[in-house]
């Protein structure tokens, strides 16, 4: 593991597009909490978003898919680029120098790892129970954190997380959300709770149901939720075809 | 001018963040047409979006502001990052090599200008009548083109333009648009025409007016449009304070 890191840090200048990284905000939903997958860095007392570098001839988006896959074991999931962060002050060269020094690597001024990095931000919505968090070579832990209760994050990662959340909230107006985040069969109150958790506010039950059904992306199943004593609510599932179309073309509201 | 280009191409490797550019989709509105500002490249028979490189210690967004200012003479205008384009195939190394050769510069394999470039896309909404199009050093012309009638564009610039337009259309649901694109006083039909032009579809007159007034971002003026024979329509202007708040916080609809 240590060897792998050393190898990458020494050869990174030849392998990767210079001064560029990707960072992924990976959201999951569990116990009515929005969760974010974070890495605990080995050489610093901070947590960080899962990120990585872009190979010289690699699609930038593919680098994000790689990161996602290697941190969660999941493929083929909802992933969206949301913003590129380009402030010269965002690279923490001190932190990066410490990593080099901790590995007995020479930290000379022109080392590729000590230059300024621009980072392209992606967010992903994953199935909490299918994801298997795995640390990367520079981390000692990989874990879900409640959005309500986050540890201190390295560099500008808190800013990146906030922007991802803001984008997700705005995209709730255009795009359906819930697939991946909910089990295959769910009740309307469960779907409403997901929306309320993402938006951080209460929604009116009747309006929510009317609007959500109006999108035509839900199938009402012929079964009701079990184990509920009184007036068991209907179960729904996403209509995959209509859901995919809405992801592509938007929810066809607005102007 | 030629000298300036030569100088930049020779020293670019020292001056700029490697492998990174910005491209600006600059929209204007005139005669009920959405217009885009394009440059005619000197060394190629194609038009291109105004773009530029990012200095080593410059904010990426500031590079876009520079491009905008130097191509239009305008400062302090609506500018939004919308997407970063990161396909390895997007850089047209052949075109770049031709430019070097046309200037008698040595086009060796490792020349900074012949490497892969990632580009950060920004779109801007500007006042058509205040903008003074000015070509850059590698261009022979800078002009407005009707979105309906665009010339062939270099590299992936048509793709970039389409993505900008799609983003603008989506953002019409969250953010007010019109300031900068319309004269200070305008009628409701003029505002509707702007929205229809951006969206590429007809809107219902009554719904448009109801929804637009509902946002509370318009002031109805005590004057009516002059020179109209019969039933002159009211004039409106944007309420700057409320408009700015809506730009910041969104139009407060949706969920």
GROMACS .gro file of C-alpha atoms in nm:
model
  510
    1UNK     CA    1   0.000   0.000   0.000
    2UNK     CA    2   0.270   0.245   0.111
    3UNK     CA    3   0.473   0.138  -0.191
    4UNK     CA    4   0.183   0.212  -0.423
    5UNK     CA    5   0.156   0.567  -0.283
    6UNK     CA    6   0.530   0.624  -0.317
    7UNK     CA    7   0.518   0.501  -0.671
    8UNK     CA    8   0.231   0.729  -0.768
    9UNK     CA    9   0.383   1.032  -0.599
   10UNK     CA   10   0.716   0.975  -0.774
   11UNK     CA   11   0.578   0.905  -1.120
   12UNK     CA   12   0.268   1.124  -1.105
   13UNK     CA   13   0.425   1.390  -1.322
   14UNK     CA   14   0.452   1.145  -1.611
   15UNK     CA   15   0.118   0.972  -1.549
   16UNK     CA   16  -0.133   1.246  -1.484
   17UNK     CA   17  -0.272   1.558  -1.646
   18UNK     CA   18  -0.082   1.834  -1.463
   19UNK     CA   19  -0.249   2.042  -1.194
   20UNK     CA   20  -0.584   1.863  -1.219
   21UNK     CA   21  -0.786   1.644  -0.985
   22UNK     CA   22  -1.141   1.525  -0.933
   23UNK     CA   23  -1.328   1.521  -0.603
   24UNK     CA   24  -1.645   1.322  -0.540
   25UNK     CA   25  -1.925   1.404  -0.300
   26UNK     CA   26  -2.090   1.064  -0.252
   27UNK     CA   27  -2.436   1.087  -0.094
   28UNK     CA   28  -2.626   0.798   0.061
   29UNK     CA   29  -2.955   0.788   0.255
   30UNK     CA   30  -3.010   0.580   0.567
   31UNK     CA   31  -3.231   0.608   0.876
   32UNK     CA   32  -3.374   0.934   0.741
   33UNK     CA   33  -3.029   1.087   0.733
   34UNK     CA   34  -2.837   1.211   0.431
   35UNK     CA   35  -2.487   1.063   0.455
   36UNK     CA   36  -2.158   1.156   0.291
   37UNK     CA   37  -1.869   0.917   0.233
   38UNK     CA   38  -1.539   1.049   0.370
   39UNK     CA   39  -1.180   0.934   0.398
   40UNK     CA   40  -0.965   0.979   0.706
   41UNK     CA   41  -0.623   1.089   0.584
   42UNK     CA   42  -0.321   0.909   0.725
   43UNK     CA   43  -0.084   1.200   0.748
   44UNK     CA   44  -0.328   1.462   0.875
   45UNK     CA   45  -0.589   1.485   1.146
   46UNK     CA   46  -0.863   1.559   0.896
   47UNK     CA   47  -1.119   1.389   0.680
   48UNK     CA   48  -1.146   1.445   0.306
   49UNK     CA   49  -1.372   1.383   0.008
   50UNK     CA   50  -1.268   1.085  -0.207
   51UNK     CA   51  -1.065   1.221  -0.495
   52UNK     CA   52  -0.805   1.132  -0.751
   53UNK     CA   53  -0.596   1.237  -1.047
   54UNK     CA   54  -0.673   1.216  -1.417
   55UNK     CA   55  -0.451   1.003  -1.640
   56UNK     CA   56  -0.298   1.187  -1.934
   57UNK     CA   57  -0.533   1.033  -2.190
   58UNK     CA   58  -0.834   0.970  -1.968
   59UNK     CA   59  -1.180   1.134  -1.984
   60UNK     CA   60  -1.212   1.354  -1.674
   61UNK     CA   61  -1.548   1.195  -1.599
   62UNK     CA   62  -1.393   0.852  -1.614
   63UNK     CA   63  -1.153   0.947  -1.337
   64UNK     CA   64  -1.457   1.028  -1.120
   65UNK     CA   65  -1.613   0.690  -1.208
   66UNK     CA   66  -1.285   0.521  -1.106
   67UNK     CA   67  -1.280   0.699  -0.770
   68UNK     CA   68  -1.641   0.609  -0.705
   69UNK     CA   69  -1.594   0.248  -0.798
   70UNK     CA   70  -1.280   0.197  -0.595
   71UNK     CA   71  -1.423   0.367  -0.284
   72UNK     CA   72  -1.766   0.200  -0.287
   73UNK     CA   73  -1.741  -0.108  -0.512
   74UNK     CA   74  -2.035   0.029  -0.708
   75UNK     CA   75  -2.057   0.083  -1.082
   76UNK     CA   76  -2.321   0.230  -1.309
   77UNK     CA   77  -2.451   0.487  -1.063
   78UNK     CA   78  -2.588   0.843  -1.071
   79UNK     CA   79  -2.292   1.077  -1.112
   80UNK     CA   80  -2.302   1.444  -1.210
   81UNK     CA   81  -2.030   1.702  -1.258
   82UNK     CA   82  -2.141   2.013  -1.069
   83UNK     CA   83  -1.859   2.268  -1.049
   84UNK     CA   84  -1.487   2.317  -1.105
   85UNK     CA   85  -1.296   2.479  -0.821
   86UNK     CA   86  -1.019   2.702  -0.944
   87UNK     CA   87  -0.891   2.925  -0.669
   88UNK     CA   88  -0.509   2.937  -0.650
   89UNK     CA   89  -0.534   2.926  -0.271
   90UNK     CA   90  -0.730   2.598  -0.264
   91UNK     CA   91  -0.426   2.369  -0.289
   92UNK     CA   92  -0.282   2.298   0.052
   93UNK     CA   93   0.084   2.273  -0.045
   94UNK     CA   94   0.189   2.241   0.317
   95UNK     CA   95  -0.029   1.934   0.364
   96UNK     CA   96   0.102   1.782   0.042
   97UNK     CA   97   0.459   1.851   0.144
   98UNK     CA   98   0.397   1.676   0.476
   99UNK     CA   99   0.273   1.368   0.290
  100UNK     CA  100   0.590   1.360   0.077
  101UNK     CA  101   0.811   1.406   0.384
  102UNK     CA  102   0.622   1.136   0.578
  103UNK     CA  103   0.711   0.893   0.299
  104UNK     CA  104   1.076   1.003   0.286
  105UNK     CA  105   1.024   1.143  -0.062
  106UNK     CA  106   1.215   1.447  -0.180
  107UNK     CA  107   0.985   1.751  -0.165
  108UNK     CA  108   1.158   1.980  -0.414
  109UNK     CA  109   0.994   2.304  -0.529
  110UNK     CA  110   0.897   2.173  -0.873
  111UNK     CA  111   0.750   1.845  -0.756
  112UNK     CA  112   0.427   1.788  -0.953
  113UNK     CA  113   0.239   1.716  -0.630
  114UNK     CA  114   0.328   2.055  -0.484
  115UNK     CA  115   0.192   2.260  -0.772
  116UNK     CA  116  -0.145   2.428  -0.783
  117UNK     CA  117  -0.441   2.194  -0.847
  118UNK     CA  118  -0.774   2.271  -1.009
  119UNK     CA  119  -1.039   2.020  -0.908
  120UNK     CA  120  -1.351   1.911  -1.093
  121UNK     CA  121  -1.634   1.832  -0.851
  122UNK     CA  122  -1.879   1.544  -0.906
  123UNK     CA  123  -2.162   1.431  -0.687
  124UNK     CA  124  -2.307   1.082  -0.675
  125UNK     CA  125  -2.622   0.930  -0.527
  126UNK     CA  126  -2.559   0.573  -0.417
  127UNK     CA  127  -2.738   0.288  -0.247
  128UNK     CA  128  -2.618   0.310   0.112
  129UNK     CA  129  -2.669  -0.059   0.185
  130UNK     CA  130  -2.490  -0.183  -0.131
  131UNK     CA  131  -2.185   0.040  -0.096
  132UNK     CA  132  -1.880  -0.112   0.072
  133UNK     CA  133  -1.661   0.178   0.189
  134UNK     CA  134  -1.293   0.116   0.117
  135UNK     CA  135  -1.011   0.355   0.207
  136UNK     CA  136  -0.755   0.452  -0.057
  137UNK     CA  137  -0.381   0.414  -0.017
  138UNK     CA  138  -0.336   0.750   0.158
  139UNK     CA  139  -0.621   0.697   0.403
  140UNK     CA  140  -0.664   0.495   0.718
  141UNK     CA  141  -1.044   0.485   0.711
  142UNK     CA  142  -1.341   0.532   0.482
  143UNK     CA  143  -1.680   0.590   0.643
  144UNK     CA  144  -2.024   0.743   0.611
  145UNK     CA  145  -2.090   1.060   0.807
  146UNK     CA  146  -2.423   1.224   0.879
  147UNK     CA  147  -2.452   1.548   0.689
  148UNK     CA  148  -2.579   1.697   1.015
  149UNK     CA  149  -2.265   1.604   1.202
  150UNK     CA  150  -1.955   1.635   0.982
  151UNK     CA  151  -1.592   1.627   1.105
  152UNK     CA  152  -1.347   1.903   1.004
  153UNK     CA  153  -1.261   1.861   0.635
  154UNK     CA  154  -0.926   1.920   0.463
  155UNK     CA  155  -0.860   2.213   0.228
  156UNK     CA  156  -1.176   2.356   0.065
  157UNK     CA  157  -1.365   2.027   0.088
  158UNK     CA  158  -1.638   2.173   0.306
  159UNK     CA  159  -1.700   2.438   0.043
  160UNK     CA  160  -1.710   2.170  -0.229
  161UNK     CA  161  -1.959   1.966  -0.023
  162UNK     CA  162  -2.185   2.268   0.031
  163UNK     CA  163  -2.185   2.346  -0.342
  164UNK     CA  164  -2.275   1.984  -0.421
  165UNK     CA  165  -2.565   1.998  -0.179
  166UNK     CA  166  -2.686   2.328  -0.324
  167UNK     CA  167  -2.673   2.182  -0.675
  168UNK     CA  168  -2.861   1.871  -0.566
  169UNK     CA  169  -3.131   2.089  -0.406
  170UNK     CA  170  -3.170   2.295  -0.722
  171UNK     CA  171  -3.176   1.988  -0.944
  172UNK     CA  172  -3.471   1.853  -0.746
  173UNK     CA  173  -3.677   2.098  -0.952
  174UNK     CA  174  -3.561   1.953  -1.285
  175UNK     CA  175  -3.464   1.596  -1.220
  176UNK     CA  176  -3.613   1.307  -1.025
  177UNK     CA  177  -3.414   1.186  -0.727
  178UNK     CA  178  -3.467   0.873  -0.524
  179UNK     CA  179  -3.355   0.584  -0.739
  180UNK     CA  180  -3.044   0.437  -0.571
  181UNK     CA  181  -3.120   0.628  -0.254
  182UNK     CA  182  -3.432   0.432  -0.159
  183UNK     CA  183  -3.507   0.058  -0.151
  184UNK     CA  184  -3.685  -0.079  -0.457
  185UNK     CA  185  -4.028  -0.053  -0.295
  186UNK     CA  186  -4.109   0.246  -0.079
  187UNK     CA  187  -4.402   0.441   0.056
  188UNK     CA  188  -4.494   0.800  -0.029
  189UNK     CA  189  -4.400   0.915   0.325
  190UNK     CA  190  -4.055   0.755   0.280
  191UNK     CA  191  -4.004   0.937  -0.051
  192UNK     CA  192  -4.123   1.262   0.107
  193UNK     CA  193  -3.878   1.215   0.393
  194UNK     CA  194  -3.593   1.179   0.145
  195UNK     CA  195  -3.690   1.506  -0.024
  196UNK     CA  196  -3.729   1.680   0.310
  197UNK     CA  197  -3.389   1.558   0.424
  198UNK     CA  198  -3.216   1.680   0.109
  199UNK     CA  199  -3.395   2.015   0.118
  200UNK     CA  200  -3.360   2.055   0.493
  201UNK     CA  201  -3.724   2.161   0.529
  202UNK     CA  202  -4.073   2.020   0.583
  203UNK     CA  203  -4.304   1.976   0.284
  204UNK     CA  204  -4.680   1.967   0.270
  205UNK     CA  205  -4.799   1.606   0.243
  206UNK     CA  206  -5.081   1.660  -0.007
  207UNK     CA  207  -4.884   1.892  -0.236
  208UNK     CA  208  -4.590   1.656  -0.234
  209UNK     CA  209  -4.801   1.357  -0.332
  210UNK     CA  210  -4.991   1.549  -0.603
  211UNK     CA  211  -4.674   1.689  -0.756
  212UNK     CA  212  -4.478   1.366  -0.736
  213UNK     CA  213  -4.755   1.158  -0.893
  214UNK     CA  214  -4.796   1.426  -1.160
  215UNK     CA  215  -4.447   1.352  -1.290
  216UNK     CA  216  -4.560   1.004  -1.391
  217UNK     CA  217  -4.237   0.840  -1.279
  218UNK     CA  218  -4.391   0.621  -1.006
  219UNK     CA  219  -4.575   0.290  -1.033
  220UNK     CA  220  -4.819   0.217  -0.750
  221UNK     CA  221  -4.781  -0.148  -0.658
  222UNK     CA  222  -5.059  -0.389  -0.573
  223UNK     CA  223  -4.921  -0.429  -0.222
  224UNK     CA  224  -4.917  -0.222   0.091
  225UNK     CA  225  -4.643  -0.178   0.346
  226UNK     CA  226  -4.639  -0.468   0.592
  227UNK     CA  227  -4.607  -0.454   0.964
  228UNK     CA  228  -4.800  -0.132   0.991
  229UNK     CA  229  -5.092  -0.165   1.231
  230UNK     CA  230  -5.346   0.071   1.087
  231UNK     CA  231  -5.414   0.195   0.732
  232UNK     CA  232  -5.100   0.052   0.576
  233UNK     CA  233  -4.965   0.289   0.307
  234UNK     CA  234  -4.930   0.183  -0.056
  235UNK     CA  235  -4.592   0.081  -0.186
  236UNK     CA  236  -4.447   0.244  -0.495
  237UNK     CA  237  -4.152   0.174  -0.720
  238UNK     CA  238  -3.988   0.393  -0.982
  239UNK     CA  239  -4.094   0.328  -1.339
  240UNK     CA  240  -3.744   0.277  -1.477
  241UNK     CA  241  -3.822   0.387  -1.829
  242UNK     CA  242  -4.003   0.706  -1.736
  243UNK     CA  243  -3.751   0.779  -1.464
  244UNK     CA  244  -3.465   0.750  -1.715
  245UNK     CA  245  -3.649   0.978  -1.958
  246UNK     CA  246  -3.702   1.237  -1.682
  247UNK     CA  247  -3.332   1.219  -1.592
  248UNK     CA  248  -3.251   1.289  -1.955
  249UNK     CA  249  -3.510   1.553  -2.047
  250UNK     CA  250  -3.595   1.699  -1.708
  251UNK     CA  251  -3.929   1.688  -1.531
  252UNK     CA  252  -4.101   1.903  -1.794
  253UNK     CA  253  -4.226   2.165  -1.561
  254UNK     CA  254  -4.122   2.526  -1.533
  255UNK     CA  255  -4.160   2.751  -1.834
  256UNK     CA  256  -0.032   4.193  -3.258
  257UNK     CA  257   0.152   3.905  -3.426
  258UNK     CA  258   0.442   3.966  -3.191
  259UNK     CA  259   0.211   3.941  -2.891
  260UNK     CA  260   0.087   3.600  -3.010
  261UNK     CA  261   0.441   3.475  -3.072
  262UNK     CA  262   0.543   3.591  -2.729
  263UNK     CA  263   0.252   3.417  -2.557
  264UNK     CA  264   0.300   3.096  -2.752
  265UNK     CA  265   0.669   3.086  -2.668
  266UNK     CA  266   0.638   3.173  -2.301
  267UNK     CA  267   0.299   3.013  -2.230
  268UNK     CA  268   0.455   2.718  -2.054
  269UNK     CA  269   0.599   2.948  -1.788
  270UNK     CA  270   0.300   3.182  -1.767
  271UNK     CA  271  -0.006   2.961  -1.759
  272UNK     CA  272  -0.155   2.675  -1.560
  273UNK     CA  273  -0.071   2.373  -1.779
  274UNK     CA  274  -0.337   2.207  -1.991
  275UNK     CA  275  -0.615   2.442  -1.887
  276UNK     CA  276  -0.825   2.700  -2.069
  277UNK     CA  277  -1.154   2.884  -2.030
  278UNK     CA  278  -1.415   2.929  -2.303
  279UNK     CA  279  -1.694   3.184  -2.289
  280UNK     CA  280  -2.037   3.159  -2.449
  281UNK     CA  281  -2.143   3.524  -2.461
  282UNK     CA  282  -2.515   3.570  -2.525
  283UNK     CA  283  -2.682   3.893  -2.636
  284UNK     CA  284  -3.042   3.967  -2.737
  285UNK     CA  285  -3.134   4.190  -3.030
  286UNK     CA  286  -3.428   4.210  -3.272
  287UNK     CA  287  -3.589   3.914  -3.098
  288UNK     CA  288  -3.288   3.699  -3.173
  289UNK     CA  289  -3.053   3.535  -2.929
  290UNK     CA  290  -2.698   3.616  -3.043
  291UNK     CA  291  -2.362   3.460  -2.965
  292UNK     CA  292  -2.028   3.640  -2.989
  293UNK     CA  293  -1.774   3.453  -3.201
  294UNK     CA  294  -1.418   3.501  -3.323
  295UNK     CA  295  -1.301   3.425  -3.676
  296UNK     CA  296  -0.965   3.250  -3.641
  297UNK     CA  297  -0.682   3.377  -3.857
  298UNK     CA  298  -0.516   3.047  -3.934
  299UNK     CA  299  -0.829   2.838  -3.988
  300UNK     CA  300  -1.149   2.870  -4.182
  301UNK     CA  301  -1.358   2.841  -3.868
  302UNK     CA  302  -1.516   3.050  -3.599
  303UNK     CA  303  -1.457   2.991  -3.230
  304UNK     CA  304  -1.584   3.086  -2.886
  305UNK     CA  305  -1.377   3.355  -2.712
  306UNK     CA  306  -1.136   3.178  -2.481
  307UNK     CA  307  -0.809   3.212  -2.302
  308UNK     CA  308  -0.555   3.064  -2.066
  309UNK     CA  309  -0.531   3.091  -1.689
  310UNK     CA  310  -0.224   3.252  -1.534
  311UNK     CA  311  -0.039   3.037  -1.284
  312UNK     CA  312  -0.169   3.226  -0.982
  313UNK     CA  313  -0.500   3.349  -1.121
  314UNK     CA  314  -0.853   3.250  -1.015
  315UNK     CA  315  -1.003   3.047  -1.300
  316UNK     CA  316  -1.311   3.267  -1.291
  317UNK     CA  317  -1.097   3.576  -1.324
  318UNK     CA  318  -0.958   3.443  -1.651
  319UNK     CA  319  -1.315   3.427  -1.782
  320UNK     CA  320  -1.379   3.785  -1.666
  321UNK     CA  321  -1.063   3.893  -1.852
  322UNK     CA  322  -1.177   3.722  -2.173
  323UNK     CA  323  -1.520   3.879  -2.147
  324UNK     CA  324  -1.385   4.224  -2.075
  325UNK     CA  325  -1.129   4.220  -2.353
  326UNK     CA  326  -1.373   4.086  -2.615
  327UNK     CA  327  -1.668   4.316  -2.528
  328UNK     CA  328  -1.530   4.608  -2.326
  329UNK     CA  329  -1.786   4.522  -2.057
  330UNK     CA  330  -1.722   4.464  -1.689
  331UNK     CA  331  -1.944   4.365  -1.399
  332UNK     CA  332  -2.176   4.139  -1.596
  333UNK     CA  333  -2.369   3.817  -1.547
  334UNK     CA  334  -2.121   3.530  -1.577
  335UNK     CA  335  -2.171   3.170  -1.470
  336UNK     CA  336  -1.950   2.865  -1.488
  337UNK     CA  337  -2.162   2.584  -1.634
  338UNK     CA  338  -1.943   2.283  -1.720
  339UNK     CA  339  -1.585   2.165  -1.758
  340UNK     CA  340  -1.505   1.978  -2.077
  341UNK     CA  341  -1.252   1.705  -2.022
  342UNK     CA  342  -1.243   1.469  -2.317
  343UNK     CA  343  -0.887   1.386  -2.430
  344UNK     CA  344  -1.004   1.412  -2.791
  345UNK     CA  345  -1.128   1.770  -2.756
  346UNK     CA  346  -0.791   1.940  -2.815
  347UNK     CA  347  -0.729   1.987  -3.185
  348UNK     CA  348  -0.351   1.944  -3.181
  349UNK     CA  349  -0.337   1.963  -3.560
  350UNK     CA  350  -0.501   2.306  -3.558
  351UNK     CA  351  -0.268   2.424  -3.282
  352UNK     CA  352   0.034   2.294  -3.470
  353UNK     CA  353  -0.077   2.486  -3.779
  354UNK     CA  354  -0.092   2.805  -3.575
  355UNK     CA  355   0.265   2.751  -3.448
  356UNK     CA  356   0.389   2.674  -3.800
  357UNK     CA  357   0.209   2.978  -3.948
  358UNK     CA  358   0.408   3.193  -3.705
  359UNK     CA  359   0.738   3.018  -3.782
  360UNK     CA  360   0.752   2.881  -3.430
  361UNK     CA  361   0.909   2.546  -3.357
  362UNK     CA  362   0.632   2.289  -3.307
  363UNK     CA  363   0.817   2.026  -3.103
  364UNK     CA  364   0.629   1.737  -2.943
  365UNK     CA  365   0.649   1.873  -2.588
  366UNK     CA  366   0.539   2.227  -2.673
  367UNK     CA  367   0.291   2.337  -2.402
  368UNK     CA  368   0.045   2.450  -2.668
  369UNK     CA  369   0.030   2.102  -2.824
  370UNK     CA  370  -0.064   1.919  -2.507
  371UNK     CA  371  -0.413   1.816  -2.407
  372UNK     CA  372  -0.634   2.099  -2.275
  373UNK     CA  373  -0.924   2.080  -2.031
  374UNK     CA  374  -1.154   2.378  -2.069
  375UNK     CA  375  -1.383   2.539  -1.813
  376UNK     CA  376  -1.700   2.675  -1.979
  377UNK     CA  377  -1.865   3.000  -1.871
  378UNK     CA  378  -2.170   3.169  -2.012
  379UNK     CA  379  -2.244   3.538  -1.997
  380UNK     CA  380  -2.554   3.748  -2.062
  381UNK     CA  381  -2.457   4.090  -2.194
  382UNK     CA  382  -2.618   4.407  -2.319
  383UNK     CA  383  -2.597   4.372  -2.696
  384UNK     CA  384  -2.595   4.746  -2.763
  385UNK     CA  385  -2.324   4.828  -2.506
  386UNK     CA  386  -2.084   4.553  -2.611
  387UNK     CA  387  -1.809   4.649  -2.854
  388UNK     CA  388  -1.685   4.327  -3.016
  389UNK     CA  389  -1.305   4.320  -3.041
  390UNK     CA  390  -1.103   4.035  -3.194
  391UNK     CA  391  -0.812   3.886  -3.001
  392UNK     CA  392  -0.461   3.854  -3.136
  393UNK     CA  393  -0.522   3.520  -3.309
  394UNK     CA  394  -0.847   3.631  -3.475
  395UNK     CA  395  -0.930   3.846  -3.773
  396UNK     CA  396  -1.286   3.925  -3.672
  397UNK     CA  397  -1.519   3.927  -3.371
  398UNK     CA  398  -1.891   3.937  -3.442
  399UNK     CA  399  -2.239   3.850  -3.318
  400UNK     CA  400  -2.410   3.554  -3.485
  401UNK     CA  401  -2.775   3.458  -3.467
  402UNK     CA  402  -2.813   3.139  -3.268
  403UNK     CA  403  -3.044   3.025  -3.548
  404UNK     CA  404  -2.775   3.064  -3.808
  405UNK     CA  405  -2.432   2.969  -3.677
  406UNK     CA  406  -2.116   2.912  -3.884
  407UNK     CA  407  -1.908   2.595  -3.843
  408UNK     CA  408  -1.726   2.611  -3.509
  409UNK     CA  409  -1.376   2.488  -3.426
  410UNK     CA  410  -1.308   2.182  -3.209
  411UNK     CA  411  -1.592   2.096  -2.967
  412UNK     CA  412  -1.718   2.454  -2.949
  413UNK     CA  413  -2.058   2.366  -3.089
  414UNK     CA  414  -2.100   2.111  -2.812
  415UNK     CA  415  -1.991   2.370  -2.555
  416UNK     CA  416  -2.242   2.620  -2.695
  417UNK     CA  417  -2.528   2.368  -2.682
  418UNK     CA  418  -2.446   2.283  -2.320
  419UNK     CA  419  -2.444   2.651  -2.229
  420UNK     CA  420  -2.784   2.697  -2.389
  421UNK     CA  421  -2.923   2.393  -2.211
  422UNK     CA  422  -2.795   2.525  -1.878
  423UNK     CA  423  -2.944   2.868  -1.943
  424UNK     CA  424  -3.281   2.708  -2.022
  425UNK     CA  425  -3.276   2.504  -1.703
  426UNK     CA  426  -3.169   2.802  -1.495
  427UNK     CA  427  -3.475   2.994  -1.616
  428UNK     CA  428  -3.664   2.784  -1.358
  429UNK     CA  429  -3.445   2.898  -1.069
  430UNK     CA  430  -3.304   3.233  -1.164
  431UNK     CA  431  -3.441   3.547  -1.322
  432UNK     CA  432  -3.304   3.637  -1.663
  433UNK     CA  433  -3.349   3.960  -1.854
  434UNK     CA  434  -3.138   4.218  -1.679
  435UNK     CA  435  -2.855   4.310  -1.922
  436UNK     CA  436  -3.042   4.145  -2.210
  437UNK     CA  437  -3.329   4.396  -2.225
  438UNK     CA  438  -3.334   4.777  -2.222
  439UNK     CA  439  -3.400   4.936  -1.883
  440UNK     CA  440  -3.772   4.978  -1.957
  441UNK     CA  441  -3.958   4.705  -2.136
  442UNK     CA  442  -4.305   4.568  -2.188
  443UNK     CA  443  -4.437   4.231  -2.075
  444UNK     CA  444  -4.457   4.108  -2.439
  445UNK     CA  445  -4.089   4.201  -2.486
  446UNK     CA  446  -3.990   4.005  -2.175
  447UNK     CA  447  -4.202   3.711  -2.290
  448UNK     CA  448  -4.033   3.720  -2.630
  449UNK     CA  449  -3.692   3.697  -2.462
  450UNK     CA  450  -3.801   3.389  -2.266
  451UNK     CA  451  -3.955   3.235  -2.576
  452UNK     CA  452  -3.637   3.295  -2.774
  453UNK     CA  453  -3.416   3.137  -2.510
  454UNK     CA  454  -3.650   2.840  -2.467
  455UNK     CA  455  -3.717   2.802  -2.837
  456UNK     CA  456  -4.092   2.766  -2.778
  457UNK     CA  457  -4.412   2.971  -2.746
  458UNK     CA  458  -4.547   3.047  -2.400
  459UNK     CA  459  -4.901   3.124  -2.293
  460UNK     CA  460  -4.941   3.502  -2.244
  461UNK     CA  461  -5.156   3.495  -1.930
  462UNK     CA  462  -4.955   3.223  -1.753
  463UNK     CA  463  -4.632   3.402  -1.835
  464UNK     CA  464  -4.753   3.732  -1.693
  465UNK     CA  465  -4.901   3.572  -1.380
  466UNK     CA  466  -4.588   3.369  -1.307
  467UNK     CA  467  -4.348   3.654  -1.383
  468UNK     CA  468  -4.534   3.906  -1.167
  469UNK     CA  469  -4.554   3.643  -0.893
  470UNK     CA  470  -4.177   3.650  -0.855
  471UNK     CA  471  -4.195   4.010  -0.736
  472UNK     CA  472  -3.887   4.115  -0.929
  473UNK     CA  473  -4.062   4.366  -1.161
  474UNK     CA  474  -4.170   4.724  -1.096
  475UNK     CA  475  -4.458   4.844  -1.310
  476UNK     CA  476  -4.379   5.199  -1.417
  477UNK     CA  477  -4.620   5.491  -1.434
  478UNK     CA  478  -4.574   5.515  -1.809
  479UNK     CA  479  -4.685   5.318  -2.108
  480UNK     CA  480  -4.496   5.230  -2.423
  481UNK     CA  481  -4.501   5.523  -2.668
  482UNK     CA  482  -4.566   5.512  -3.039
  483UNK     CA  483  -4.815   5.232  -3.008
  484UNK     CA  484  -5.148   5.324  -3.169
  485UNK     CA  485  -5.394   5.134  -2.957
  486UNK     CA  486  -5.394   5.019  -2.597
  487UNK     CA  487  -5.029   5.095  -2.528
  488UNK     CA  488  -4.876   4.829  -2.295
  489UNK     CA  489  -4.733   4.917  -1.955
  490UNK     CA  490  -4.359   4.952  -1.916
  491UNK     CA  491  -4.174   4.756  -1.650
  492UNK     CA  492  -3.825   4.765  -1.508
  493UNK     CA  493  -3.642   4.515  -1.290
  494UNK     CA  494  -3.642   4.589  -0.919
  495UNK     CA  495  -3.266   4.572  -0.875
  496UNK     CA  496  -3.272   4.472  -0.511
  497UNK     CA  497  -3.526   4.193  -0.549
  498UNK     CA  498  -3.368   4.081  -0.874
  499UNK     CA  499  -3.028   4.051  -0.704
  500UNK     CA  500  -3.183   3.854  -0.417
  501UNK     CA  501  -3.350   3.616  -0.665
  502UNK     CA  502  -3.018   3.568  -0.846
  503UNK     CA  503  -2.862   3.478  -0.514
  504UNK     CA  504  -3.132   3.264  -0.355
  505UNK     CA  505  -3.326   3.141  -0.656
  506UNK     CA  506  -3.685   3.217  -0.746
  507UNK     CA  507  -3.821   3.029  -0.443
  508UNK     CA  508  -4.047   2.802  -0.633
  509UNK     CA  509  -4.019   2.430  -0.674
  510UNK     CA  510  -4.028   2.207  -0.370
   0.00000   0.00000   0.00000
